[in-house]
XYZ file of C-alpha atoms in Angstrom:
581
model
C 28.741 147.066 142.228
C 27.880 143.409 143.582
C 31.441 142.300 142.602
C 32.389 139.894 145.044
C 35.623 141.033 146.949
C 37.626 137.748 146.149
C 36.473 136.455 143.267
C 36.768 138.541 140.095
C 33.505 138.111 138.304
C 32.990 141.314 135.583
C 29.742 140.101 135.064
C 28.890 141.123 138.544
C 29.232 144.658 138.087
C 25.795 145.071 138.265
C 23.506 147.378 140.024
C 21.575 147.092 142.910
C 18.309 145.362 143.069
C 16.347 148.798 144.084
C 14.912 149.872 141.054
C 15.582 153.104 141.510
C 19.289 152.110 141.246
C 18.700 151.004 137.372
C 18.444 153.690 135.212
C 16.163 152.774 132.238
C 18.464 152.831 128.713
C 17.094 155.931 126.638
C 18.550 154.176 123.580
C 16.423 153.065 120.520
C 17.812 149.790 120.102
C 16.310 149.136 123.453
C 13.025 146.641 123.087
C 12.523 146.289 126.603
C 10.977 149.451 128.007
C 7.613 147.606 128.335
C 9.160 146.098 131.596
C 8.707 148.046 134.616
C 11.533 148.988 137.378
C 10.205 145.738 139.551
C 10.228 143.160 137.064
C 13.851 142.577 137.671
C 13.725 142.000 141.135
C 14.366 138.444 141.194
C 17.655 138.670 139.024
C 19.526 141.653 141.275
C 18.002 138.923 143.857
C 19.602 136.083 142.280
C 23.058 137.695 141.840
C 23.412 139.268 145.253
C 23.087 135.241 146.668
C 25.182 134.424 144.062
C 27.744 136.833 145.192
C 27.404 135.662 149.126
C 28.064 132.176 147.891
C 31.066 132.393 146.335
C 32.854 135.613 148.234
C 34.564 132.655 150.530
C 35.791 130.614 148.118
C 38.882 132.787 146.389
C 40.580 129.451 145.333
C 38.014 128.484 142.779
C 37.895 131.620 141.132
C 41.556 131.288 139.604
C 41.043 132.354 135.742
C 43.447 132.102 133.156
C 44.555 135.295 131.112
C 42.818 135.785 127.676
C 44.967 136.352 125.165
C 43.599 138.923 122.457
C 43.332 137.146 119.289
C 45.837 138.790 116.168
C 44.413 139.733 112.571
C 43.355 136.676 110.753
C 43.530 134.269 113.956
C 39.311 133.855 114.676
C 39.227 133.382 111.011
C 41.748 130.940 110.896
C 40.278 129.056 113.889
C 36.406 129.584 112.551
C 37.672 127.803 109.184
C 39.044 124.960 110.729
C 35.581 124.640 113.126
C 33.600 125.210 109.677
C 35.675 122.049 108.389
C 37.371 123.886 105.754
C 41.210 123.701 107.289
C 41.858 122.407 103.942
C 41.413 126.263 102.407
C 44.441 127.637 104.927
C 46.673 125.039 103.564
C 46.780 122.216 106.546
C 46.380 118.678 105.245
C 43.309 117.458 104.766
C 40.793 115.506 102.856
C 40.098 118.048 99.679
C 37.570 116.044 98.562
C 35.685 116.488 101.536
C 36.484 120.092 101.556
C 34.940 120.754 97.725
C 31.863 118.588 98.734
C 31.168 120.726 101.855
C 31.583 124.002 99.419
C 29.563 122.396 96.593
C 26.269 122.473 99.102
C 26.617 126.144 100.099
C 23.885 128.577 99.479
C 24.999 132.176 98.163
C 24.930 133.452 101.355
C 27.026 131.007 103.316
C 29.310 131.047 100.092
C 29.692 134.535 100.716
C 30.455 134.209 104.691
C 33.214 131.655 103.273
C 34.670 133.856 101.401
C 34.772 137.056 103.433
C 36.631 135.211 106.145
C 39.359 133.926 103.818
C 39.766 136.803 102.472
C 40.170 138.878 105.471
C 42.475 135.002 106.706
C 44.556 135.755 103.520
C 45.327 139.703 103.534
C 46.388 138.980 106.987
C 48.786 136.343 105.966
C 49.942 138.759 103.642
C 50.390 141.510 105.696
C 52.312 139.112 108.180
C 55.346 137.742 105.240
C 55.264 141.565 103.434
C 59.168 143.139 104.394
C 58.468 146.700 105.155
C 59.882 148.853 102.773
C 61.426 152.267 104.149
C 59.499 154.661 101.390
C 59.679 158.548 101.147
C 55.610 158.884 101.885
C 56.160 157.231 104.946
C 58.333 160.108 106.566
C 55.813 162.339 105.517
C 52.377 160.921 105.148
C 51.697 161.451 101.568
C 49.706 158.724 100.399
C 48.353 158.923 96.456
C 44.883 158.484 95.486
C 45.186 155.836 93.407
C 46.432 153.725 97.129
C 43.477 155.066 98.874
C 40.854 153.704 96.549
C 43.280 150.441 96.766
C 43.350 150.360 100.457
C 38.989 150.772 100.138
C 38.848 148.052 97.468
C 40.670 145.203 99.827
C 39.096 146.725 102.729
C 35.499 145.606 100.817
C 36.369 143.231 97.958
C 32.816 141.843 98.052
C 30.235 144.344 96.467
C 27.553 141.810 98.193
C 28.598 142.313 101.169
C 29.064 145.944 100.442
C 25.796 146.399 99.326
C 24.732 144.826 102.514
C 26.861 146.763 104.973
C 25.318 149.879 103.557
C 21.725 148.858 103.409
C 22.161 147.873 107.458
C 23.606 151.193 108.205
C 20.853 152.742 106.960
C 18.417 150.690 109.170
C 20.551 150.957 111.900
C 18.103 154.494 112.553
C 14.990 153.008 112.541
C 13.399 152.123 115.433
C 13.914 148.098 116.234
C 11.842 148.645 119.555
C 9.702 145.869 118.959
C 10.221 141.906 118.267
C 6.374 140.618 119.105
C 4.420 140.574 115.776
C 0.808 139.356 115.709
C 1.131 138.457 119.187
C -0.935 135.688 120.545
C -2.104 134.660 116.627
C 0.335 131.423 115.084
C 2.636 132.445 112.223
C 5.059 130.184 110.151
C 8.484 129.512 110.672
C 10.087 128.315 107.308
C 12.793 125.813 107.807
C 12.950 125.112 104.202
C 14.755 128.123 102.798
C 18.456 128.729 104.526
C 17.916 131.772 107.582
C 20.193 133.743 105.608
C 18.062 133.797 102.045
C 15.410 134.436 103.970
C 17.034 137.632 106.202
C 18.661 138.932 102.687
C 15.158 138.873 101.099
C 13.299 140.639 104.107
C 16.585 143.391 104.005
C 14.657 144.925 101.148
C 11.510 145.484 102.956
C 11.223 146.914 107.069
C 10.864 145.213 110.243
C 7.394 145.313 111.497
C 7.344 147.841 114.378
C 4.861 146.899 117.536
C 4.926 146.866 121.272
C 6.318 144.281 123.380
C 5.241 142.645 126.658
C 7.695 140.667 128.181
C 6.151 139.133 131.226
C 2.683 138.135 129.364
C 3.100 134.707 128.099
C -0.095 134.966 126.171
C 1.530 137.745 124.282
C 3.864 135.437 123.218
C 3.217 134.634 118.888
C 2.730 131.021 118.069
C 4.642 129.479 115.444
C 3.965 126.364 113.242
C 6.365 124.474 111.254
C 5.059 123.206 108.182
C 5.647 119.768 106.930
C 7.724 120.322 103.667
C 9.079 117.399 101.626
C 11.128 115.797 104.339
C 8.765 116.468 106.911
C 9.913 117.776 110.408
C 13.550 116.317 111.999
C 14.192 116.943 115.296
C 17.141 116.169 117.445
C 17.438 112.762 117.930
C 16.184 111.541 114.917
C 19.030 111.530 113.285
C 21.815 108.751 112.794
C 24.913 110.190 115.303
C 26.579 110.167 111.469
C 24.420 112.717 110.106
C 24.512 114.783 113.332
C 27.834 114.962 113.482
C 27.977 116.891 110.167
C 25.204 119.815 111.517
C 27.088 121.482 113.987
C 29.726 122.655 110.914
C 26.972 123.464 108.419
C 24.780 125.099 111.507
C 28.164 127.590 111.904
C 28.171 128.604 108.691
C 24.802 129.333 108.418
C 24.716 131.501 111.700
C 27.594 132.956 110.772
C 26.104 134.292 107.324
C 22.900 135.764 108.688
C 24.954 137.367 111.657
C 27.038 138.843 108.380
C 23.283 139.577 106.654
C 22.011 141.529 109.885
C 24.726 143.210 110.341
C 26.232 141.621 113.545
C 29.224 140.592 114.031
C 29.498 136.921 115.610
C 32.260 136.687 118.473
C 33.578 133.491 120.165
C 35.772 133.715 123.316
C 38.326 130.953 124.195
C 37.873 129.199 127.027
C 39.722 130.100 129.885
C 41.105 127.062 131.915
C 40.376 127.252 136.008
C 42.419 124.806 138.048
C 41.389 121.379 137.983
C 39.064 119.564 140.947
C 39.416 116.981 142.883
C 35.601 116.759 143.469
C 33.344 114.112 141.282
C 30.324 115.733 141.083
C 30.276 119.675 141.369
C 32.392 121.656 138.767
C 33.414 118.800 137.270
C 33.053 118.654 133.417
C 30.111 117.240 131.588
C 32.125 114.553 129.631
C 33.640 113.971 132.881
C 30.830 113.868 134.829
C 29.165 111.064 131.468
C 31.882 109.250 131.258
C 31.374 108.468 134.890
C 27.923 108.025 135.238
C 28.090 105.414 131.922
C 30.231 103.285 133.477
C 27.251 102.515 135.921
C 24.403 103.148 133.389
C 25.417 103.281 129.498
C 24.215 105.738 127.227
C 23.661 107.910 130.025
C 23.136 111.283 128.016
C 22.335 113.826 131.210
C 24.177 113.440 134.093
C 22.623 111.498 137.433
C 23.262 113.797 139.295
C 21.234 116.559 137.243
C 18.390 113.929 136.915
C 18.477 113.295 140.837
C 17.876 117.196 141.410
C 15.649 117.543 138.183
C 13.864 114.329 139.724
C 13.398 114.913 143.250
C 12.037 118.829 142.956
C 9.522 117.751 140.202
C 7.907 115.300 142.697
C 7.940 117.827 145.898
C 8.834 121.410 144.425
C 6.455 121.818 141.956
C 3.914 123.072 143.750
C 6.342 125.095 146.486
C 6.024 129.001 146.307
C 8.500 130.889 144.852
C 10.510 127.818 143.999
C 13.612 128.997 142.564
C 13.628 132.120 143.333
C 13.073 131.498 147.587
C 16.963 130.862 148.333
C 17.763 127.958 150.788
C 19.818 128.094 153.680
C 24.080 128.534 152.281
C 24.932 126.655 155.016
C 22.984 124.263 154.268
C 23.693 124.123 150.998
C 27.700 123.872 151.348
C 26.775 120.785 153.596
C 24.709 118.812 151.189
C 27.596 119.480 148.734
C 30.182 117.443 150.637
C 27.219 114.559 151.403
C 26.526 114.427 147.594
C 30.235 113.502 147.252
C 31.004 111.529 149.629
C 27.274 109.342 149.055
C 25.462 109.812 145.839
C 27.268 107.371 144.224
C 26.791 105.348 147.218
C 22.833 105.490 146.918
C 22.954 106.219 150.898
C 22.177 110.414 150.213
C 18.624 110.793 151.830
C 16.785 112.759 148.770
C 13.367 112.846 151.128
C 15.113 114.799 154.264
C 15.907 118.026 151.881
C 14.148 120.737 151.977
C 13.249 122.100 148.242
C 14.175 125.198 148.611
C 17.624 123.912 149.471
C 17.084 121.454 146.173
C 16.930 124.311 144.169
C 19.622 126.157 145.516
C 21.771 122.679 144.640
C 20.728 122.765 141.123
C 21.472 126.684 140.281
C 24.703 126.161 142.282
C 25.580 122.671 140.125
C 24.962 124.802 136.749
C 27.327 127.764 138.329
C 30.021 125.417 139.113
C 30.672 123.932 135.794
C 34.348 124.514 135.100
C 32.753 125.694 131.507
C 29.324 127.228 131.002
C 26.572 125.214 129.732
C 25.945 127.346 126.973
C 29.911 126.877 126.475
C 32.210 129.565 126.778
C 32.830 130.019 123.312
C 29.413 130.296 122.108
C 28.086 132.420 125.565
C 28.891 135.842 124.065
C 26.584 134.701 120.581
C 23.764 133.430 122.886
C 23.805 136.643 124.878
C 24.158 139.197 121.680
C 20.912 137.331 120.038
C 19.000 139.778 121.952
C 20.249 142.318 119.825
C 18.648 141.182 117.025
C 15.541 143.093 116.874
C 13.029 140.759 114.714
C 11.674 137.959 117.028
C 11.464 135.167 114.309
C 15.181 136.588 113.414
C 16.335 135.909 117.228
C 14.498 132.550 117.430
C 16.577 131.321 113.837
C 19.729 132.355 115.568
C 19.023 130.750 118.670
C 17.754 127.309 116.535
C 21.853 127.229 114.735
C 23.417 127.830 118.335
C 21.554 125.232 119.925
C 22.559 122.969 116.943
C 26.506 124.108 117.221
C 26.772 123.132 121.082
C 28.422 120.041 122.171
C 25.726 116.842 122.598
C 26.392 116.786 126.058
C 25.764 120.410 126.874
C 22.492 120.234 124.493
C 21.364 117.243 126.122
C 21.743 118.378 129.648
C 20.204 122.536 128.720
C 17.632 120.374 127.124
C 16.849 118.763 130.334
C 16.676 121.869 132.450
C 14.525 123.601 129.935
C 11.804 120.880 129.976
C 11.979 121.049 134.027
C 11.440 124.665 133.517
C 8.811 124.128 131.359
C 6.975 122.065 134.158
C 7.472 124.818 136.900
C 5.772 127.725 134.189
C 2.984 125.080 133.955
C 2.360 124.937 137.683
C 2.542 128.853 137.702
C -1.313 128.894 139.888
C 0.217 127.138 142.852
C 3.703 128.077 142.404
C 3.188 132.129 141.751
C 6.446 131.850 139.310
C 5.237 132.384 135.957
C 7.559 132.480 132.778
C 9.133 135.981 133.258
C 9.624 135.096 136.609
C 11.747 131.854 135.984
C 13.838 133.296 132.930
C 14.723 136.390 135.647
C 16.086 133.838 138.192
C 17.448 131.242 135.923
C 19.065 134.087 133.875
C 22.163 135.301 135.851
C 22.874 131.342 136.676
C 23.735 130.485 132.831
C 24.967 134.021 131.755
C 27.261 134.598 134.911
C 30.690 132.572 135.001
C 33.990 133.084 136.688
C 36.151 131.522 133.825
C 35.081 134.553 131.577
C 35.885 138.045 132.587
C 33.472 140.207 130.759
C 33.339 144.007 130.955
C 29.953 145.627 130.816
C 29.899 149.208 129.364
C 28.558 151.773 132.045
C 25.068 152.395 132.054
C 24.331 149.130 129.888
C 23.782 146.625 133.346
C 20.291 146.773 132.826
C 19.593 146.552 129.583
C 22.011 143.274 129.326
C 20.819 141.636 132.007
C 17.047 142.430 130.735
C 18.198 140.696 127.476
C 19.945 137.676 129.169
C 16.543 137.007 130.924
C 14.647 137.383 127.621
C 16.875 134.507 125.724
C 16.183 132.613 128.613
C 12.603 133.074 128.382
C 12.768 132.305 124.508
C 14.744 129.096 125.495
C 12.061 127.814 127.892
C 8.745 129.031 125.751
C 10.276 128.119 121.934
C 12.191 124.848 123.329
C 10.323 122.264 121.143
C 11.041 124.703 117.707
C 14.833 125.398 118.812
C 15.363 121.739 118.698
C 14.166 121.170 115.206
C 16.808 120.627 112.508
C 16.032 122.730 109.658
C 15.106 121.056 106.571
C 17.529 123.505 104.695
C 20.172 121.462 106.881
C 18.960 117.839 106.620
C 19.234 118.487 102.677
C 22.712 119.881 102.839
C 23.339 116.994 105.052
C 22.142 114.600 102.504
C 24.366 116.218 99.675
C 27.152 115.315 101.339
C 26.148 111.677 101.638
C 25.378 111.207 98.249
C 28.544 113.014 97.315
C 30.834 110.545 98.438
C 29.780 108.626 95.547
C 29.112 111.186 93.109
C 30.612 114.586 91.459
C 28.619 117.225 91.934
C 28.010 120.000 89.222
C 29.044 123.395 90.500
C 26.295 126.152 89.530
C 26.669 128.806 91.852
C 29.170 131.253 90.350
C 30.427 132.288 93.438
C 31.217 129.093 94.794
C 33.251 127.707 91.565
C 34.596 131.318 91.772
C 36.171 130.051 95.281
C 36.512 126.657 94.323
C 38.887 128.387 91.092
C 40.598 130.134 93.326
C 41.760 127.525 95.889
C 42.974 125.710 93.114
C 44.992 128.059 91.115
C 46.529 129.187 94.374
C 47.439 124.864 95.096
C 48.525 124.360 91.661
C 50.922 127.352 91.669
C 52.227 125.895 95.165
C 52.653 122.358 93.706
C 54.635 123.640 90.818
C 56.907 125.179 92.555
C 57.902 123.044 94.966
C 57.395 119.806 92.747
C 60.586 118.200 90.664
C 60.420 118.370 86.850
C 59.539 115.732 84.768
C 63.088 113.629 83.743
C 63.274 111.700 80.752
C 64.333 108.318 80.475
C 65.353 106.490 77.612
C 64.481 102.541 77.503
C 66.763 100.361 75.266
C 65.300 96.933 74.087
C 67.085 96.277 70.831
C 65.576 92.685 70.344
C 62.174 94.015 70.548
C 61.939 97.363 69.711
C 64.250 99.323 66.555
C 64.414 102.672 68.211
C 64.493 103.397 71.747
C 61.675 104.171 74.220
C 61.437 107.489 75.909
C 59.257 107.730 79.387
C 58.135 110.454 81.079
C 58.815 110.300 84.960
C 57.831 112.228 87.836
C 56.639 111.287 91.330
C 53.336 109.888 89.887
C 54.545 107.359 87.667
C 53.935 104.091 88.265
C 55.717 100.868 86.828
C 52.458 99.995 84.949
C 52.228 103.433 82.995
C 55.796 102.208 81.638
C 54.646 98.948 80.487
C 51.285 100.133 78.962
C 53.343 102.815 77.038
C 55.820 99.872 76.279
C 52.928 97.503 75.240
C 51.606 100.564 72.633
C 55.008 100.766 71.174
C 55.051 97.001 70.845
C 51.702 97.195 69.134
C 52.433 99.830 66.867
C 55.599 97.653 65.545
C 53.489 94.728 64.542
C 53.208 92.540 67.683
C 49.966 90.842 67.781
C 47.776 91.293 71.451
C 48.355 88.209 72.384
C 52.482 88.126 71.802
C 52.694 91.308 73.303
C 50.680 90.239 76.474
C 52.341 87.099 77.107
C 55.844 88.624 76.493
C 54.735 91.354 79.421
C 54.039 88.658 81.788
């Protein structure tokens, strides 16, 4: 183990760097056994100087406990991040709430559903008294309960239907994601991810071999210009944007629910605060500062100093990245970084690069929260799980979309820097594979999330934690495309604000019924009944006036009702107004 003595990092229960130390996974699911023993060098490398770095600094390694989360409560919490509190009864715009529904496809419907439902049965379970019953003492339970119990347990045949069909494939062979490598397929952003992944259920995964570390091997996609063209990040009004990160969650979360994988989020665990300004500080932090000197800074200056000075002397340096500058050195720079960047007196041209680099990786480390965010770091690392390559890059497209602007904005930036170093591979000798490796354990690895790794499974995780990386840097231009699919759901909701829309799906007035019913029955109880008042106007009227009131009556439904009665008694329009006024 690598653990570091002081600091209690899970993730570092890895093995040794010797390859003889990592025992290659005999398991099907396994797509990496192209990759030979040595290939990994660089990342048992990278996380034995990670370990030396941090085993003297105890005090930063303070984590908070992680609660486990009770039946019902990631359902309740991925509702309200979906932007449908409204369904678990908070207050909340419902108009919003039946607009967001109305643009659903069947699949995301579906994911909707399933979660309240399993939200709901939980509440349930939670207010039900037990009731002391005979069967309880001695575990008789009827058949007619049992095929009860199975009918909640799987109230949607879709989803049963789904469950089964993914079971099934679960014993094929998913060795493989690389298909037609080196030739230029299409990637359809016009049809929801998870139509397309319920339509391709019916038929197999292509099975062929995989080569990691060869670029080349590596299949092209093209996005073809549909009817609103291609939208990438940015283009976009901060509006619209704001709405993709909900619809993006849905999405991922129904083709995680289509593939059979189940989508977990941590909480973030808090370490105690800094008094530093630049190193694990937070990104808004670290904005919020650097705006007040340049505004609409989007990446922070200090990222874009390092970023800055290595592209125009480390470019070209051997084994950038992965050659580890001096610690010593490194620790020191810190402390001149804050005490002078902000300054301008830090000397960028006496560094050495190597020492550069070693600032950057150790910048990323220190955020007090992962750049890939803590909640959404377990989803980035289980896309390598999935075993279709097109499949991995769609899931990798909505979790790009769901993170925070200023953690896209500032993984954007490293990825293009990367980008530069893969293109200077001749002089440099670090090619893509080579990059991910290193990179890898500095995004994956953080101290604010403890994270067991099953025995035996070291290599093949940190294998696939390289490989998202690698997708990351090669696929960077396509992961930061909104999806058509999106931009038009986004453009429902605009339009809805001023216009009902006509429910066709079944399942989704199905839903929309049942919210409803389930309101209306609330408001009914708790709401006062109607009281009947009798108005007296003798001059005016020959028999009293009766009037309906409850809590939505206004005085103007009382004189329009009054006006009628008027009418109906031979008063003339124009009597009957003045007399009102």
């Amino acid at each position: 183990s690598l653990s570091a003595r002081n600091c209690p990092w899970k993730m570092n229960q890895l093995p040794p760097k010797s390859p003889l130390a990592s025992p290659v996974s005999e398991s099907a699911n396994s797509r990496v056994e192209a990759l030979d023993n040595l290939s990994m060098d660089s990342f048992w490398l990278e996380v034995e100087n990670i370990k030396q770095s941090t085993e003297a600094e105890q005090e930063e390694c303070s984590l908070a406990d992680v609660k486990t989360q009770e039946e019902g409560e990631a359902e309740a919490e991925w509702l309200q991040d979906a932007g449908l509190a409204d369904l678990l009864g908070d207050p909340g715009s419902d108009k919003d709430n039946l607009v967001l529904l109305s643009t659903l496809t069947r699949t995301q419907a579906a994911a909707v559903q399933r979660r309240l439902d399993t939200y709901s049965r939980s509440r349930r379970r939670k207010n039900k008294h037990p009731v002391r019953d005979v069967r309880d003492i001695f575990g008789v339970v009827s058949p007619e309960e049992k095929a009860a119990e199975k009918e909640e347990s799987s109230p949607d045949p879709l989803w049963h239907n789904l469950r089964t069909s993914n079971t099934q494939r679960k014993n094929q062979d998913y060795s493989c994601t690389v298909r037609n490598p080196g030739k230029e397929e299409v990637f359809n952003m016009d049809v929801a991810y998870s139509e397309q992944a319920a339509v391709l259920l019916k038929g197999s995964f292509l099975s062929e071999s995989r080569k990691l570390k060869d670029g080349n091997a590596l299949t092209r996609f093209k996005i073809p210009k549909g009817r609103l063209g291609v939208t990438r990040i940015g283009d976009l009004s901060a509006q619209d944007m704001k709405k993709i990160p909900t619809l993006a969650l849905i999405e991922l979360t129904a083709l995680c629910d289509i593939l059979g994988f189940e989508l977990k989020r941590n909480k973030a665990a808090k370490l105690k605060t800094t008094e530093k300004r630049l190193f694990g500080v937070p990104l808004n932090t670290l904005l919020e500062n650097d705006q007040k000197l340049l505004p609409n800074t989007k990446v922070p200056l200090l990222l874009q100093a390092l970023l800055s000075c290595l592209e125009k002397r480390g470019l070209e340096t051997e084994g950038i990245l992965r050659v580890s500058g001096s610690q010593t050195r490194i620790k020191s720079l810190e402390q001149k970084l804050e005490r002078d960047f902000y300054s301008g007196l830090f000397r960028w041209d006496e560094v050495h690069q190597n020492d550069v680099s070693g600032l950057l990786k150790r910048f990323i480390r220190e955020l007090p929260a992962p750049l890939l965010t803590a909640e959404y770091l377990p989803a980035f690392a289980a896309v390598q799980n999935i075993p279709d390559l097109k499949q991995r890059l769609q899931a990798l497209n909505l979790l790009i979309l769901i993170l925070p602007e200023p953690n896209r904005n500032t993984l954007k930036a490293l990825l293009e820097f990367l980008s530069k170093v893969v293109a200077r591979e001749n002089n440099n000798k670090m090619n893509l594979w080579n990059v991910s490796t290193v990179m890898a354990p500095n995004l994956f690895m953080h101290k604010g999330l403890p994270n067991k790794i099953p025995e035996g499974k070291e290599k093949q995780l940190a294998e696939g934690a390289a490989d998202v990386v690698r997708m990351m840097i090669h696929y960077q231009d396509l992961l930061w495309t909104v999806s058509s699919f999106l931009v038009a759901q986004v453009r429902k909701l605009n339009e809805s604000n001023s216009k009902r829309y006509q429910f066709c799906d079944k399942r989704i007035k199905n839903l929309l019924r049942k919210i409803h019913a389930d309101k209306d029955k609330v408001e009914k109880n708790q709401g006062e009944p109607s009281k009947i008042v009798k108005v007296h106007a003798s001059l005016l009227l020959k028999d009293s006036l009766e009037v309906h009131l409850n809590n939505a009556t206004r005085v103007a439904d009382v004189l329009r009702q009054f006006q009628k009665n008027l009418c109906q008694n031979g008063w003339n329009i124009v009597n009957t107004v003045n007399l009102l006024k």
